[in-house]
PDB file of C-alpha atoms in Angstrom:
ATOM      1  CA  MET H   1       0.000   0.000   0.000  1.00 78.00           C
ATOM      2  CA  ASN H   2       1.108   3.558  -0.661  1.00 88.00           C
ATOM      3  CA  PRO H   3       2.787   5.491   2.157  1.00 96.00           C
ATOM      4  CA  ILE H   4       1.175   8.621   3.574  1.00 97.00           C
ATOM      5  CA  LEU H   5       3.087  11.565   2.094  1.00 98.00           C
ATOM      6  CA  PHE H   6       3.890  14.687   4.093  1.00 98.00           C
ATOM      7  CA  VAL H   7       4.394  17.324   1.410  1.00 98.00           C
ATOM      8  CA  SER H   8       6.347  20.497   2.137  1.00 97.00           C
ATOM      9  CA  LEU H   9       4.913  23.452   0.210  1.00 96.00           C
ATOM     10  CA  GLY H  10       7.778  25.894   0.730  1.00 94.00           C
ATOM     11  CA  PRO H  11       7.517  29.344   2.319  1.00 93.00           C
ATOM     12  CA  GLY H  12       4.688  30.773   0.217  1.00 92.00           C
ATOM     13  CA  GLU H  13       5.692  31.250  -3.398  1.00 94.00           C
ATOM     14  CA  PRO H  14       4.058  28.359  -5.318  1.00 95.00           C
ATOM     15  CA  GLU H  15       7.076  27.867  -7.599  1.00 95.00           C
ATOM     16  CA  LEU H  16       9.264  27.106  -4.578  1.00 95.00           C
ATOM     17  CA  ILE H  17       7.648  23.691  -4.085  1.00 97.00           C
ATOM     18  CA  THR H  18       9.856  20.819  -5.215  1.00 97.00           C
ATOM     19  CA  VAL H  19       9.017  18.878  -8.362  1.00 97.00           C
ATOM     20  CA  LYS H  20       8.636  15.764  -6.211  1.00 98.00           C
ATOM     21  CA  GLY H  21       6.174  17.537  -3.914  1.00 98.00           C
ATOM     22  CA  LEU H  22       4.095  18.832  -6.818  1.00 98.00           C
ATOM     23  CA  LYS H  23       3.910  15.376  -8.418  1.00 98.00           C
ATOM     24  CA  ALA H  24       2.714  13.916  -5.115  1.00 98.00           C
ATOM     25  CA  LEU H  25      -0.096  16.475  -4.864  1.00 98.00           C
ATOM     26  CA  GLN H  26      -1.125  15.901  -8.476  1.00 98.00           C
ATOM     27  CA  ALA H  27      -1.387  12.149  -7.861  1.00 97.00           C
ATOM     28  CA  ALA H  28      -3.248  12.417  -4.541  1.00 97.00           C
ATOM     29  CA  ASP H  29      -6.809  11.271  -3.986  1.00 97.00           C
ATOM     30  CA  CYS H  30      -7.036  13.252  -0.759  1.00 97.00           C
ATOM     31  CA  ILE H  31      -4.908  16.123   0.572  1.00 98.00           C
ATOM     32  CA  PHE H  32      -5.292  17.193   4.199  1.00 97.00           C
ATOM     33  CA  CYS H  33      -4.718  20.922   4.542  1.00 96.00           C
ATOM     34  CA  PRO H  34      -4.712  23.122   7.686  1.00 93.00           C
ATOM     35  CA  GLU H  35      -6.711  26.324   7.971  1.00 89.00           C
ATOM     36  CA  THR H  36      -7.428  28.818  10.739  1.00 85.00           C
ATOM     37  CA  GLN H  37     -10.529  30.800  11.625  1.00 77.00           C
ATOM     38  CA  THR H  38     -10.431  34.544  12.210  1.00 69.00           C
ATOM     39  CA  ARG H  39     -12.363  36.318  14.942  1.00 71.00           C
ATOM     40  CA  ASP H  40     -14.967  37.458  12.425  1.00 71.00           C
ATOM     41  CA  GLY H  41     -15.612  33.868  11.337  1.00 70.00           C
ATOM     42  CA  ARG H  42     -13.608  33.794   8.102  1.00 77.00           C
ATOM     43  CA  THR H  43     -11.353  30.836   7.358  1.00 80.00           C
ATOM     44  CA  LEU H  44      -7.832  31.352   6.075  1.00 83.00           C
ATOM     45  CA  SER H  45      -5.382  28.843   4.639  1.00 90.00           C
ATOM     46  CA  ARG H  46      -2.112  29.909   3.054  1.00 91.00           C
ATOM     47  CA  ALA H  47      -1.430  26.259   2.259  1.00 94.00           C
ATOM     48  CA  ALA H  48      -4.687  25.976   0.307  1.00 94.00           C
ATOM     49  CA  GLY H  49      -3.852  29.206  -1.514  1.00 94.00           C
ATOM     50  CA  ILE H  50      -0.510  27.777  -2.629  1.00 96.00           C
ATOM     51  CA  MET H  51      -2.189  24.629  -3.944  1.00 97.00           C
ATOM     52  CA  GLN H  52      -4.851  26.590  -5.811  1.00 95.00           C
ATOM     53  CA  GLN H  53      -2.104  28.486  -7.631  1.00 95.00           C
ATOM     54  CA  LEU H  54      -0.569  25.123  -8.514  1.00 97.00           C
ATOM     55  CA  ASP H  55      -3.920  24.060 -10.060  1.00 96.00           C
ATOM     56  CA  ILE H  56      -4.550  21.315  -7.509  1.00 97.00           C
ATOM     57  CA  PRO H  57      -8.317  20.635  -7.666  1.00 96.00           C
ATOM     58  CA  ASN H  58     -10.356  21.716  -4.649  1.00 93.00           C
ATOM     59  CA  SER H  59     -12.185  18.393  -4.815  1.00 95.00           C
ATOM     60  CA  SER H  60      -9.088  16.582  -3.534  1.00 96.00           C
ATOM     61  CA  ILE H  61      -8.401  19.020  -0.668  1.00 97.00           C
ATOM     62  CA  ARG H  62      -9.793  18.330   2.813  1.00 96.00           C
ATOM     63  CA  ARG H  63      -9.327  21.303   5.113  1.00 95.00           C
ATOM     64  CA  PHE H  64      -9.132  20.961   8.881  1.00 93.00           C
ATOM     65  CA  THR H  65      -9.415  23.943  11.197  1.00 90.00           C
ATOM     66  CA  LEU H  66      -6.703  24.504  13.777  1.00 86.00           C
ATOM     67  CA  PRO H  67      -7.638  26.627  16.801  1.00 82.00           C
ATOM     68  CA  MET H  68      -5.767  29.908  17.254  1.00 72.00           C
ATOM     69  CA  SER H  69      -4.791  29.062  20.791  1.00 67.00           C
ATOM     70  CA  LYS H  70      -1.556  28.506  22.678  1.00 67.00           C
ATOM     71  CA  LEU H  71      -3.196  25.527  24.374  1.00 70.00           C
ATOM     72  CA  ARG H  72      -1.580  22.553  22.653  1.00 79.00           C
ATOM     73  CA  GLU H  73      -4.349  20.159  23.689  1.00 84.00           C
ATOM     74  CA  GLU H  74      -6.930  21.750  21.376  1.00 84.00           C
ATOM     75  CA  ALA H  75      -4.715  21.346  18.305  1.00 85.00           C
ATOM     76  CA  LEU H  76      -3.849  17.763  19.255  1.00 88.00           C
ATOM     77  CA  ASN H  77      -7.550  16.898  19.399  1.00 91.00           C
ATOM     78  CA  VAL H  78      -7.917  18.159  15.833  1.00 91.00           C
ATOM     79  CA  TYR H  79      -4.885  16.156  14.714  1.00 93.00           C
ATOM     80  CA  ASP H  80      -6.291  13.039  16.365  1.00 94.00           C
ATOM     81  CA  ARG H  81      -9.466  13.411  14.274  1.00 95.00           C
ATOM     82  CA  VAL H  82      -7.398  13.903  11.114  1.00 96.00           C
ATOM     83  CA  TYR H  83      -5.370  10.827  11.998  1.00 96.00           C
ATOM     84  CA  ALA H  84      -8.543   8.749  12.325  1.00 96.00           C
ATOM     85  CA  GLU H  85      -9.740   9.918   8.881  1.00 97.00           C
ATOM     86  CA  ILE H  86      -6.371   9.130   7.340  1.00 97.00           C
ATOM     87  CA  VAL H  87      -6.383   5.593   8.743  1.00 96.00           C
ATOM     88  CA  LEU H  88      -9.781   4.894   7.159  1.00 96.00           C
ATOM     89  CA  LEU H  89      -8.668   6.258   3.771  1.00 97.00           C
ATOM     90  CA  TYR H  90      -5.405   4.335   3.984  1.00 96.00           C
ATOM     91  CA  LYS H  91      -7.367   1.090   4.413  1.00 95.00           C
ATOM     92  CA  GLU H  92      -9.184   1.993   1.190  1.00 95.00           C
ATOM     93  CA  ASN H  93      -5.770   2.235  -0.530  1.00 95.00           C
ATOM     94  CA  LYS H  94      -6.136   5.952  -1.302  1.00 96.00           C
ATOM     95  CA  ASN H  95      -3.199   8.182  -2.191  1.00 97.00           C
ATOM     96  CA  ILE H  96      -3.028  10.548   0.784  1.00 98.00           C
ATOM     97  CA  CYS H  97      -1.006  13.711   1.381  1.00 98.00           C
ATOM     98  CA  ILE H  98      -0.752  16.062   4.360  1.00 98.00           C
ATOM     99  CA  VAL H  99       0.649  19.477   3.503  1.00 97.00           C
ATOM    100  CA  ALA H 100       2.636  21.986   5.516  1.00 95.00           C
ATOM    101  CA  GLU H 101       4.147  25.349   4.667  1.00 93.00           C
ATOM    102  CA  GLY H 102       7.915  25.574   4.674  1.00 93.00           C
ATOM    103  CA  ASP H 103       9.265  22.129   5.483  1.00 95.00           C
ATOM    104  CA  ALA H 104       6.991  19.544   7.087  1.00 94.00           C
ATOM    105  CA  GLY H 105       9.741  18.494   9.508  1.00 93.00           C
ATOM    106  CA  PHE H 106      10.866  21.955  10.604  1.00 93.00           C
ATOM    107  CA  TYR H 107       8.768  23.666  13.309  1.00 90.00           C
ATOM    108  CA  SER H 108       5.701  22.019  11.795  1.00 90.00           C
ATOM    109  CA  SER H 109       2.994  20.792  14.133  1.00 88.00           C
ATOM    110  CA  VAL H 110       1.666  18.282  11.568  1.00 92.00           C
ATOM    111  CA  HIS H 111       4.678  16.158  12.493  1.00 93.00           C
ATOM    112  CA  TYR H 112       2.516  14.974  15.389  1.00 93.00           C
ATOM    113  CA  ILE H 113       0.406  13.088  12.828  1.00 96.00           C
ATOM    114  CA  PHE H 114       3.575  11.737  11.211  1.00 96.00           C
ATOM    115  CA  GLU H 115       4.738  10.286  14.529  1.00 96.00           C
ATOM    116  CA  LYS H 116       1.279   8.923  15.330  1.00 96.00           C
ATOM    117  CA  LEU H 117       1.127   7.112  11.978  1.00 97.00           C
ATOM    118  CA  GLN H 118       4.600   5.697  12.555  1.00 96.00           C
ATOM    119  CA  ALA H 119       3.502   4.411  15.960  1.00 95.00           C
ATOM    120  CA  GLY H 120       0.528   2.756  14.247  1.00 94.00           C
ATOM    121  CA  HIS H 121       2.895   1.013  11.784  1.00 95.00           C
ATOM    122  CA  ILE H 122       1.461   2.901   8.811  1.00 96.00           C
ATOM    123  CA  PRO H 123       4.177   3.817   6.271  1.00 97.00           C
ATOM    124  CA  VAL H 124       4.926   7.526   5.950  1.00 97.00           C
ATOM    125  CA  MET H 125       7.260   9.611   3.809  1.00 97.00           C
ATOM    126  CA  HIS H 126       8.443  13.197   4.283  1.00 97.00           C
ATOM    127  CA  ILE H 127       9.009  15.182   1.079  1.00 97.00           C
ATOM    128  CA  ALA H 128      11.475  17.936   1.905  1.00 96.00           C
ATOM    129  CA  GLY H 129      10.828  21.604   1.248  1.00 96.00           C
ATOM    130  CA  ILE H 130      12.413  25.043   1.535  1.00 95.00           C
ATOM    131  CA  PRO H 131      12.131  26.520   5.048  1.00 93.00           C
ATOM    132  CA  ALA H 132      11.235  30.188   5.368  1.00 94.00           C
ATOM    133  CA  PHE H 133      14.636  31.347   6.636  1.00 95.00           C
ATOM    134  CA  ILE H 134      16.387  29.948   3.551  1.00 96.00           C
ATOM    135  CA  ALA H 135      13.934  31.778   1.283  1.00 96.00           C
ATOM    136  CA  ALA H 136      14.432  34.897   3.430  1.00 96.00           C
ATOM    137  CA  GLY H 137      18.183  34.758   2.930  1.00 96.00           C
ATOM    138  CA  ALA H 138      17.685  34.570  -0.820  1.00 96.00           C
ATOM    139  CA  LEU H 139      15.267  37.514  -0.733  1.00 95.00           C
ATOM    140  CA  GLY H 140      17.769  39.645   1.172  1.00 95.00           C
ATOM    141  CA  GLY H 141      20.756  38.523  -0.885  1.00 95.00           C
ATOM    142  CA  LEU H 142      22.377  37.174   2.281  1.00 94.00           C
ATOM    143  CA  HIS H 143      24.988  34.465   2.684  1.00 92.00           C
ATOM    144  CA  ILE H 144      23.548  33.156   5.939  1.00 92.00           C
ATOM    145  CA  ALA H 145      26.584  31.114   6.973  1.00 88.00           C
ATOM    146  CA  SER H 146      29.922  30.376   5.369  1.00 82.00           C
ATOM    147  CA  ARG H 147      32.981  28.229   6.031  1.00 81.00           C
ATOM    148  CA  GLU H 148      33.132  27.306   9.752  1.00 82.00           C
ATOM    149  CA  GLU H 149      30.503  29.797  10.888  1.00 84.00           C
ATOM    150  CA  ARG H 150      27.755  28.527  13.157  1.00 92.00           C
ATOM    151  CA  LEU H 151      24.051  28.924  12.556  1.00 95.00           C
ATOM    152  CA  THR H 152      21.522  28.716  15.392  1.00 96.00           C
ATOM    153  CA  VAL H 153      17.786  28.585  14.709  1.00 97.00           C
ATOM    154  CA  ILE H 154      15.536  29.276  17.690  1.00 95.00           C
ATOM    155  CA  PRO H 155      11.797  29.771  18.243  1.00 93.00           C
ATOM    156  CA  GLY H 156      10.327  33.069  19.404  1.00 92.00           C
ATOM    157  CA  ILE H 157      10.310  32.027  23.042  1.00 92.00           C
ATOM    158  CA  THR H 158      13.646  33.717  23.671  1.00 95.00           C
ATOM    159  CA  THR H 159      15.242  36.600  25.556  1.00 95.00           C
ATOM    160  CA  THR H 160      17.687  39.383  24.825  1.00 96.00           C
ATOM    161  CA  GLU H 161      20.230  37.589  27.009  1.00 96.00           C
ATOM    162  CA  GLU H 162      19.988  34.396  24.961  1.00 96.00           C
ATOM    163  CA  ILE H 163      20.383  36.348  21.719  1.00 96.00           C
ATOM    164  CA  GLU H 164      23.428  38.166  23.154  1.00 95.00           C
ATOM    165  CA  LYS H 165      25.053  34.895  24.185  1.00 95.00           C
ATOM    166  CA  LEU H 166      24.598  33.314  20.757  1.00 95.00           C
ATOM    167  CA  VAL H 167      25.763  36.339  18.787  1.00 94.00           C
ATOM    168  CA  GLU H 168      28.836  36.811  21.002  1.00 91.00           C
ATOM    169  CA  GLU H 169      29.680  33.150  20.329  1.00 90.00           C
ATOM    170  CA  LYS H 170      29.902  34.151  16.662  1.00 89.00           C
ATOM    171  CA  SER H 171      26.744  32.351  15.639  1.00 93.00           C
ATOM    172  CA  THR H 172      24.320  33.706  13.095  1.00 95.00           C
ATOM    173  CA  VAL H 173      20.933  33.657  14.846  1.00 97.00           C
ATOM    174  CA  VAL H 174      17.638  32.946  13.118  1.00 97.00           C
ATOM    175  CA  ILE H 175      14.524  33.620  15.190  1.00 97.00           C
ATOM    176  CA  MET H 176      11.359  31.950  13.943  1.00 95.00           C
ATOM    177  CA  LYS H 177       7.825  32.735  15.160  1.00 90.00           C
ATOM    178  CA  LEU H 178       8.992  36.257  15.848  1.00 94.00           C
ATOM    179  CA  SER H 179       5.633  37.530  17.083  1.00 92.00           C
ATOM    180  CA  GLN H 180       6.267  35.735  20.382  1.00 92.00           C
ATOM    181  CA  CYS H 181       9.271  37.890  21.309  1.00 94.00           C
ATOM    182  CA  THR H 182       8.577  41.380  19.941  1.00 95.00           C
ATOM    183  CA  ASP H 183       9.540  43.225  23.125  1.00 95.00           C
ATOM    184  CA  GLU H 184      12.753  41.227  23.624  1.00 96.00           C
ATOM    185  CA  VAL H 185      13.882  41.904  20.060  1.00 97.00           C
ATOM    186  CA  HIS H 186      13.156  45.611  20.453  1.00 97.00           C
ATOM    187  CA  ARG H 187      15.228  45.613  23.663  1.00 96.00           C
ATOM    188  CA  CYS H 188      18.062  43.806  21.925  1.00 97.00           C
ATOM    189  CA  ILE H 189      18.129  46.416  19.156  1.00 97.00           C
ATOM    190  CA  ARG H 190      18.325  49.229  21.710  1.00 96.00           C
ATOM    191  CA  LEU H 191      21.118  47.522  23.647  1.00 96.00           C
ATOM    192  CA  HIS H 192      23.061  46.313  20.617  1.00 96.00           C
ATOM    193  CA  PRO H 193      22.688  48.632  17.661  1.00 96.00           C
ATOM    194  CA  GLU H 194      26.021  47.257  16.389  1.00 95.00           C
ATOM    195  CA  TYR H 195      24.404  43.914  15.502  1.00 96.00           C
ATOM    196  CA  ARG H 196      23.106  43.456  11.969  1.00 95.00           C
ATOM    197  CA  TYR H 197      19.349  42.788  11.966  1.00 97.00           C
ATOM    198  CA  HIS H 198      17.581  41.438   8.892  1.00 97.00           C
ATOM    199  CA  TYR H 199      13.802  41.350   9.268  1.00 98.00           C
ATOM    200  CA  PHE H 200      11.487  39.370   6.956  1.00 97.00           C
ATOM    201  CA  GLU H 201       7.723  39.174   6.779  1.00 95.00           C
ATOM    202  CA  ASN H 202       5.397  37.019   4.641  1.00 93.00           C
ATOM    203  CA  VAL H 203       8.295  35.673   2.589  1.00 93.00           C
ATOM    204  CA  GLY H 204       7.276  34.227  -0.751  1.00 88.00           C
ATOM    205  CA  THR H 205       3.967  36.084  -0.950  1.00 89.00           C
ATOM    206  CA  PRO H 206       2.926  39.351  -2.636  1.00 89.00           C
ATOM    207  CA  GLU H 207       3.038  40.958   0.845  1.00 91.00           C
ATOM    208  CA  GLU H 208       6.638  39.999   1.547  1.00 93.00           C
ATOM    209  CA  LYS H 209       8.792  42.571   3.325  1.00 95.00           C
ATOM    210  CA  TYR H 210      12.520  42.865   4.011  1.00 97.00           C
ATOM    211  CA  LEU H 211      14.027  45.505   6.322  1.00 97.00           C
ATOM    212  CA  ASN H 212      17.574  45.962   7.620  1.00 96.00           C
ATOM    213  CA  ASP H 213      17.079  49.370   9.244  1.00 96.00           C
ATOM    214  CA  ASN H 214      17.193  49.117  13.046  1.00 96.00           C
ATOM    215  CA  HIS H 215      14.838  52.036  13.684  1.00 95.00           C
ATOM    216  CA  ARG H 216      12.192  50.735  11.298  1.00 97.00           C
ATOM    217  CA  ILE H 217      12.396  47.216  12.747  1.00 97.00           C
ATOM    218  CA  GLU H 218      12.130  48.541  16.300  1.00 94.00           C
ATOM    219  CA  ALA H 219       8.915  50.372  15.383  1.00 94.00           C
ATOM    220  CA  LEU H 220       7.164  47.199  14.211  1.00 94.00           C
ATOM    221  CA  ARG H 221       4.816  44.828  15.980  1.00 94.00           C
ATOM    222  CA  PHE H 222       5.757  41.534  14.394  1.00 95.00           C
ATOM    223  CA  PRO H 223       3.029  39.424  12.761  1.00 92.00           C
ATOM    224  CA  TYR H 224       2.880  35.629  12.908  1.00 87.00           C
ATOM    225  CA  PHE H 225       4.628  35.086   9.561  1.00 90.00           C
ATOM    226  CA  SER H 226       7.865  36.907  10.352  1.00 95.00           C
ATOM    227  CA  LEU H 227      11.448  36.025  11.197  1.00 97.00           C
ATOM    228  CA  LEU H 228      14.744  37.729  12.015  1.00 98.00           C
ATOM    229  CA  ILE H 229      18.346  36.957  11.048  1.00 97.00           C
ATOM    230  CA  ILE H 230      20.992  38.494  13.333  1.00 96.00           C
ATOM    231  CA  ARG H 231      24.779  38.700  13.057  1.00 90.00           C
ATOM    232  CA  LYS H 232      27.426  40.773  14.734  1.00 85.00           C
ATOM    233  CA  ASP H 233      29.308  41.581  11.553  1.00 76.00           C
ATOM    234  CA  SER H 234      27.864  42.700   8.233  1.00 57.00           C
ATOM    235  CA  PHE H 235      26.869  40.310   5.461  1.00 50.00           C
TER     236      PHE H 235
END
C-alpha cells in the first residue's frame, strides 16, 4: 500500500515547491490541509492558496481547522481526528497527502500526525521543502553562513540575554515565530545597535517585506509570519 506523504509546500511562493512535492499532490486522492478561523468567522489557509495556484483541484483538498490558541491540547484533538480519517482512507488504498508550509519536519505541528502514523505502523514519507529562513536569505541577498561559521535557529520564546550569548559566540541567529518575542527583540536592538538585523515578513507572498534598518524594525509589531536573522558583523 502507498505510504502517507507529508508534502512540504515551501515558504509561500508556489514555484518554490519541489518537483517531487508537486507530483505527489497531483497524484493524490485526498490532501489534508490546515486552515485557521479569524475572529470574524472567516477561514484562512495559506497552504490551500498555494495549492490553488498550482492548479490542484479543490475536490481533492480536505481542510481541517486549527484553533488559534496557545493551548496545545486543542490542536492535538484536531490532529487526532485527522489521523482517524487518514487511517480509514489508507485502508481503502487511497493516495493521501498532508501538507505543511515551509518544510513539514521543521517547526511544523503536523509532524505529530507523522509520529502517530509511525507508531501505528502505517508507512509515511516526508518530502522535503524550503524553510522560510532559507527563502528569506535569498530575498535579502544574504549568505547566511559560510565556512566554519555557526548557525543557530531558535523559536520566538527567547530573551535578549539568549540572543546576546549566541551572537557573542559568533553564531548567526535565526529567530522563527517572531511575534512571540517582539519586546525582547526591540530591547536587543536598543542595547546592541552594532548587531546586523535582517527582518522578513510574509516571505514568498505578494506581501513579503525585508528591512535591515534598526529604527524601522524597532517600530514594528511583528506578525505571525515573520522572522529575524541576526549577526554581529555585516553580510
